[in-house]
Amino acid sequence: MTTQDNSVAGSALGRHVDYPQGYDPGLLYPIARTLGRHAIGLREEALPFIGHDRWHAYELSWLDAKGKPVVATATFEVPADAPNLVESKSLKLYLNSFNASRFDDADAVRASIAGDLSRVAGAPVRVAFGLPPMATGDDDAVSIDALDVAIDHYGPPRADFIRIDADDVVEETLASALLKSNCPVTGQPDWAHVRIAYRGPRLDRAGLLRYLVSFRDHAEFHEQCVERVFADVLAQARPERLSVEARYTRRGGLDINPWRATPGSVTPVARREDRQ
């Protein structure tokens, strides 16, 4: 597939769009990842991470061969090295286009979604019915949200807030439910629970919390925010291993969970937060 240098301006975001009347893969809109990556000094030929964007779809329905409605949930996994990300409103409209369309069976629906998303992303997209289980809180992540920290900066993101103790090398997972950014087109808030797992010089937890809160008035897509967090922590702390996953809250029947990690990292177990 030829990579399209699509910009946000051509998408359905922020515009009135008629409800789709039938299955229409043309509703899907790709946005070139290079548009966000170049802004933080990342180049496609030398990405410092592996990862994926895991979507959860809560509102999926179609008609069976006899016209009876079928409902389902689904999980889509777009690889981080795909040339394009899938714009979220276009994905919502596309999934709604199945509502009045007949399919022989669920496998035909799954195959259609996988094929359509793969063409738009520019790389194979995994599609499965069902959702991951909810997080149980029994992992080893340490929340930094209760820290007594004075904060007065809410944007743009300040990488210099990230500080380390170079004499203390640790392996730990830190978590925060206070990550918020805004859609770059509509200005609507995007809320997320973020997990940062690393091995390297100990991160100053107060500084990390200030850094995450400095996204609060920042406008950037979910995937780009996670890549910015990964790039900033990698540059400021120089960890041996790093994994950043953000589990965003739902909008329009969809939530997205970008994950980026140093090559060789183990894929985190898929979980959903209680706000999802």
Short mmCIF file of C-alpha atoms in Angstrom, two decimals:
data_model
loop_
_atom_site.label_atom_id
_atom_site.label_comp_id
_atom_site.label_asym_id
_atom_site.label_seq_id
_atom_site.Cartn_x
_atom_site.Cartn_y
_atom_site.Cartn_z
CA MET A 1 0.00 0.00 0.00
CA THR A 2 1.27 3.47 -0.81
CA THR A 3 1.49 5.56 2.33
CA GLN A 4 -0.82 8.54 2.19
CA ASP A 5 0.36 11.78 3.75
CA ASN A 6 -3.09 12.45 5.10
CA SER A 7 -3.67 15.39 7.40
CA VAL A 8 -6.36 15.91 10.00
CA ALA A 9 -8.01 18.56 7.82
CA GLY A 10 -9.48 15.96 5.48
CA SER A 11 -11.01 13.79 8.21
CA ALA A 12 -14.55 13.76 9.58
CA LEU A 13 -13.43 15.21 12.92
CA GLY A 14 -15.30 18.35 13.88
CA ARG A 15 -17.75 18.09 10.95
CA HIS A 16 -21.35 16.96 10.66
CA VAL A 17 -21.48 13.59 8.92
CA ASP A 18 -24.62 11.73 7.84
CA TYR A 19 -25.24 8.38 9.52
CA PRO A 20 -24.05 5.60 7.18
CA GLN A 21 -26.82 3.60 5.49
CA GLY A 22 -24.75 0.53 4.61
CA TYR A 23 -21.38 -1.13 4.90
CA ASP A 24 -18.81 1.39 3.65
CA PRO A 25 -15.04 0.81 4.10
CA GLY A 26 -14.47 4.16 2.38
CA LEU A 27 -15.43 5.86 5.64
CA LEU A 28 -12.12 4.86 7.24
CA TYR A 29 -9.61 7.72 7.29
CA PRO A 30 -5.84 7.22 7.72
CA ILE A 31 -3.51 9.80 9.24
CA ALA A 32 0.19 9.41 8.51
CA ARG A 33 2.14 8.72 11.70
CA THR A 34 5.01 10.82 10.37
CA LEU A 35 2.93 13.96 11.03
CA GLY A 36 3.25 13.49 14.78
CA ARG A 37 6.59 11.70 14.92
CA HIS A 38 8.61 14.32 13.11
CA ALA A 39 7.45 16.87 15.69
CA ILE A 40 9.29 14.95 18.42
CA GLY A 41 12.33 13.99 16.37
CA LEU A 42 11.33 10.42 15.46
CA ARG A 43 12.08 8.94 12.04
CA GLU A 44 10.33 5.94 10.55
CA GLU A 45 13.58 4.28 9.52
CA ALA A 46 14.93 4.32 13.10
CA LEU A 47 12.05 4.04 15.54
CA PRO A 48 13.29 3.47 19.11
CA PHE A 49 10.29 1.36 20.04
CA ILE A 50 8.03 -1.54 19.23
CA GLY A 51 4.36 -1.62 20.11
CA HIS A 52 0.75 -1.48 19.02
CA ASP A 53 -2.50 0.46 19.32
CA ARG A 54 -5.18 -1.78 20.83
CA TRP A 55 -8.74 -0.63 20.20
CA HIS A 56 -11.78 -1.89 22.12
CA ALA A 57 -15.12 -1.68 20.29
CA TYR A 58 -18.20 -1.84 22.52
CA GLU A 59 -20.88 -1.01 19.93
CA LEU A 60 -20.67 -3.47 17.04
CA SER A 61 -23.74 -4.85 15.30
CA TRP A 62 -24.78 -6.29 11.94
CA LEU A 63 -27.64 -8.28 10.39
CA ASP A 64 -27.40 -12.01 9.83
CA ALA A 65 -28.36 -13.65 6.54
CA LYS A 66 -32.05 -13.54 7.54
CA GLY A 67 -31.96 -9.90 8.63
CA LYS A 68 -31.85 -10.54 12.38
CA PRO A 69 -29.54 -8.15 14.31
CA VAL A 70 -26.39 -9.51 15.91
CA VAL A 71 -24.41 -7.64 18.55
CA ALA A 72 -20.80 -8.11 19.59
CA THR A 73 -17.71 -6.49 21.07
CA ALA A 74 -14.30 -6.61 19.43
CA THR A 75 -10.60 -5.89 19.88
CA PHE A 76 -8.42 -4.50 17.08
CA GLU A 77 -4.62 -4.35 17.25
CA VAL A 78 -2.77 -1.99 14.91
CA PRO A 79 1.05 -2.39 14.89
CA ALA A 80 3.04 0.70 15.85
CA ASP A 81 5.15 0.41 12.70
CA ALA A 82 2.09 0.69 10.46
CA PRO A 83 2.49 3.83 8.29
CA ASN A 84 -0.89 5.21 9.32
CA LEU A 85 -3.00 5.50 12.42
CA VAL A 86 -6.78 5.18 12.01
CA GLU A 87 -8.70 8.34 12.85
CA SER A 88 -11.17 7.53 15.63
CA LYS A 89 -14.34 9.21 14.34
CA SER A 90 -13.90 7.54 10.96
CA LEU A 91 -13.58 4.18 12.71
CA LYS A 92 -16.79 4.84 14.65
CA LEU A 93 -18.65 5.75 11.44
CA TYR A 94 -17.23 2.71 9.67
CA LEU A 95 -18.37 0.33 12.42
CA ASN A 96 -21.82 1.92 12.37
CA SER A 97 -22.01 1.15 8.65
CA PHE A 98 -22.35 -2.55 9.55
CA ASN A 99 -25.63 -1.92 11.43
CA ALA A 100 -27.94 -2.24 8.43
CA SER A 101 -25.82 -4.67 6.40
CA ARG A 102 -26.26 -8.44 6.09
CA PHE A 103 -23.40 -10.91 6.52
CA ASP A 104 -23.44 -14.69 6.24
CA ASP A 105 -21.71 -15.18 9.60
CA ALA A 106 -19.45 -13.58 12.21
CA ASP A 107 -16.32 -14.76 10.41
CA ALA A 108 -17.32 -12.71 7.37
CA VAL A 109 -17.64 -9.62 9.57
CA ARG A 110 -14.29 -10.23 11.24
CA ALA A 111 -12.57 -10.79 7.89
CA SER A 112 -14.09 -7.60 6.46
CA ILE A 113 -12.94 -5.50 9.42
CA ALA A 114 -9.45 -7.02 9.42
CA GLY A 115 -9.03 -6.47 5.69
CA ASP A 116 -10.37 -2.93 5.72
CA LEU A 117 -8.32 -1.79 8.72
CA SER A 118 -5.17 -3.41 7.34
CA ARG A 119 -5.53 -1.56 4.04
CA VAL A 120 -6.00 1.79 5.76
CA ALA A 121 -3.23 1.28 8.35
CA GLY A 122 -0.83 -0.08 5.74
CA ALA A 123 0.01 -3.19 7.80
CA PRO A 124 -1.79 -6.33 9.06
CA VAL A 125 -4.34 -5.53 11.78
CA ARG A 126 -5.46 -8.26 14.16
CA VAL A 127 -9.20 -8.47 14.86
CA ALA A 128 -10.89 -10.67 17.45
CA PHE A 129 -14.36 -10.68 18.96
CA GLY A 130 -14.55 -10.01 22.68
CA LEU A 131 -12.70 -7.71 25.09
CA PRO A 132 -9.80 -8.18 27.51
CA PRO A 133 -10.65 -8.69 31.18
CA MET A 134 -10.75 -5.82 33.65
CA ALA A 135 -7.60 -4.97 35.60
CA THR A 136 -7.75 -6.39 39.12
CA GLY A 137 -5.22 -4.18 40.86
CA ASP A 138 -3.07 -7.12 41.90
CA ASP A 139 -0.04 -6.27 39.76
CA ASP A 140 3.13 -4.57 40.98
CA ALA A 141 2.40 -1.08 39.60
CA VAL A 142 2.85 1.76 42.09
CA SER A 143 0.47 4.69 41.75
CA ILE A 144 2.09 8.13 42.02
CA ASP A 145 -1.21 10.02 42.15
CA ALA A 146 -1.30 10.46 45.95
CA LEU A 147 1.99 12.38 46.05
CA ASP A 148 1.69 15.77 47.77
CA VAL A 149 2.96 17.82 44.85
CA ALA A 150 2.35 21.47 43.96
CA ILE A 151 1.60 21.81 40.23
CA ASP A 152 1.02 24.96 38.20
CA HIS A 153 2.04 23.97 34.66
CA TYR A 154 -0.50 22.27 32.39
CA GLY A 155 1.05 22.61 28.96
CA PRO A 156 2.98 22.26 26.81
CA PRO A 157 4.59 19.02 28.06
CA ARG A 158 7.81 19.72 29.96
CA ALA A 159 10.36 16.93 29.50
CA ASP A 160 12.71 18.72 31.91
CA PHE A 161 10.36 17.78 34.76
CA ILE A 162 11.65 14.20 34.34
CA ARG A 163 14.56 13.72 36.74
CA ILE A 164 16.52 10.71 37.95
CA ASP A 165 18.78 9.43 40.71
CA ALA A 166 21.67 8.15 38.60
CA ASP A 167 23.20 6.26 41.55
CA ASP A 168 20.12 4.11 42.17
CA VAL A 169 19.26 1.61 39.41
CA VAL A 170 15.84 0.02 39.84
CA GLU A 171 13.22 -2.01 38.01
CA GLU A 172 9.68 -0.86 38.70
CA THR A 173 6.31 0.06 37.22
CA LEU A 174 4.77 3.45 38.00
CA ALA A 175 1.16 4.31 37.20
CA SER A 176 -1.05 7.38 37.07
CA ALA A 177 -4.70 7.97 36.26
CA LEU A 178 -4.10 11.72 35.87
CA LEU A 179 -3.01 11.81 32.25
CA LYS A 180 -5.26 14.12 30.23
CA SER A 181 -4.76 15.72 26.85
CA ASN A 182 -7.09 17.19 24.23
CA CYS A 183 -8.15 16.26 20.71
CA PRO A 184 -6.16 18.51 18.33
CA VAL A 185 -9.27 19.17 16.21
CA THR A 186 -12.34 19.23 18.47
CA GLY A 187 -10.65 20.21 21.73
CA GLN A 188 -12.50 17.45 23.60
CA PRO A 189 -10.64 15.98 26.59
CA ASP A 190 -8.93 12.60 26.37
CA TRP A 191 -8.44 10.82 29.71
CA ALA A 192 -6.09 7.92 30.35
CA HIS A 193 -4.50 5.64 32.91
CA VAL A 194 -0.79 5.39 32.06
CA ARG A 195 1.72 2.74 33.13
CA ILE A 196 5.47 3.27 32.83
CA ALA A 197 7.62 0.18 33.42
CA TYR A 198 11.39 0.54 33.27
CA ARG A 199 14.79 -0.68 34.38
CA GLY A 200 17.33 2.07 34.87
CA PRO A 201 18.14 5.08 37.04
CA ARG A 202 15.34 5.70 39.52
CA LEU A 203 12.78 8.20 38.25
CA ASP A 204 11.88 11.05 40.58
CA ARG A 205 8.19 10.33 41.13
CA ALA A 206 7.16 13.91 41.86
CA GLY A 207 8.88 15.09 38.69
CA LEU A 208 7.24 12.34 36.65
CA LEU A 209 3.81 13.32 37.97
CA ARG A 210 4.42 16.97 37.09
CA TYR A 211 5.46 15.87 33.62
CA LEU A 212 2.34 13.77 33.05
CA VAL A 213 0.08 16.58 34.29
CA SER A 214 1.83 18.97 31.89
CA PHE A 215 -0.13 17.27 29.09
CA ARG A 216 -3.39 18.57 30.56
CA ASP A 217 -3.86 21.45 28.09
CA HIS A 218 -1.84 19.83 25.30
CA ALA A 219 -3.52 18.95 21.98
CA GLU A 220 -2.33 15.72 20.38
CA PHE A 221 -3.76 12.35 19.37
CA HIS A 222 -3.63 9.46 21.86
CA GLU A 223 -0.96 7.56 19.94
CA GLN A 224 1.22 10.65 19.59
CA CYS A 225 0.98 11.45 23.31
CA VAL A 226 2.21 7.99 24.24
CA GLU A 227 5.09 8.22 21.77
CA ARG A 228 6.00 11.63 23.23
CA VAL A 229 6.03 10.21 26.77
CA PHE A 230 8.19 7.29 25.62
CA ALA A 231 10.63 9.55 23.76
CA ASP A 232 10.93 12.05 26.63
CA VAL A 233 11.50 9.42 29.34
CA LEU A 234 13.99 7.62 27.12
CA ALA A 235 15.93 10.83 26.43
CA GLN A 236 15.87 12.19 29.98
CA ALA A 237 16.38 8.98 31.99
CA ARG A 238 18.27 6.67 29.57
CA PRO A 239 16.73 3.46 30.99
CA GLU A 240 17.94 0.05 29.84
CA ARG A 241 14.32 -1.00 29.26
CA LEU A 242 11.19 1.08 28.97
CA SER A 243 7.50 0.34 28.38
CA VAL A 244 4.73 2.96 28.23
CA GLU A 245 1.08 1.98 27.95
CA ALA A 246 -1.91 4.34 28.16
CA ARG A 247 -5.45 3.02 28.57
CA TYR A 248 -7.77 5.78 27.39
CA THR A 249 -11.41 6.14 28.37
CA ARG A 250 -14.18 5.41 25.92
CA ARG A 251 -15.68 7.83 23.43
CA GLY A 252 -18.31 6.91 20.85
CA GLY A 253 -18.19 3.24 21.78
CA LEU A 254 -14.41 3.02 21.32
CA ASP A 255 -11.36 3.23 23.52
CA ILE A 256 -7.72 3.05 22.48
CA ASN A 257 -4.71 1.67 24.33
CA PRO A 258 -1.37 2.60 22.73
CA TRP A 259 1.73 0.74 23.93
CA ARG A 260 5.35 1.56 23.08
CA ALA A 261 8.43 -0.23 24.43
CA THR A 262 12.12 -0.75 23.80
CA PRO A 263 12.78 -3.60 21.33
CA GLY A 264 12.77 -7.02 22.97
CA SER A 265 10.19 -6.05 25.59
CA VAL A 266 7.43 -8.48 26.46
CA THR A 267 3.97 -7.41 25.35
CA PRO A 268 1.94 -6.44 28.44
CA VAL A 269 -1.10 -8.51 29.34
CA ALA A 270 -4.18 -6.86 27.84
CA ARG A 271 -6.40 -5.37 30.55
CA ARG A 272 -9.13 -2.73 30.84
CA GLU A 273 -9.35 -0.11 33.58
CA ASP A 274 -12.52 0.54 35.58
CA ARG A 275 -13.03 3.86 33.76
CA GLN A 276 -13.12 2.00 30.46
#
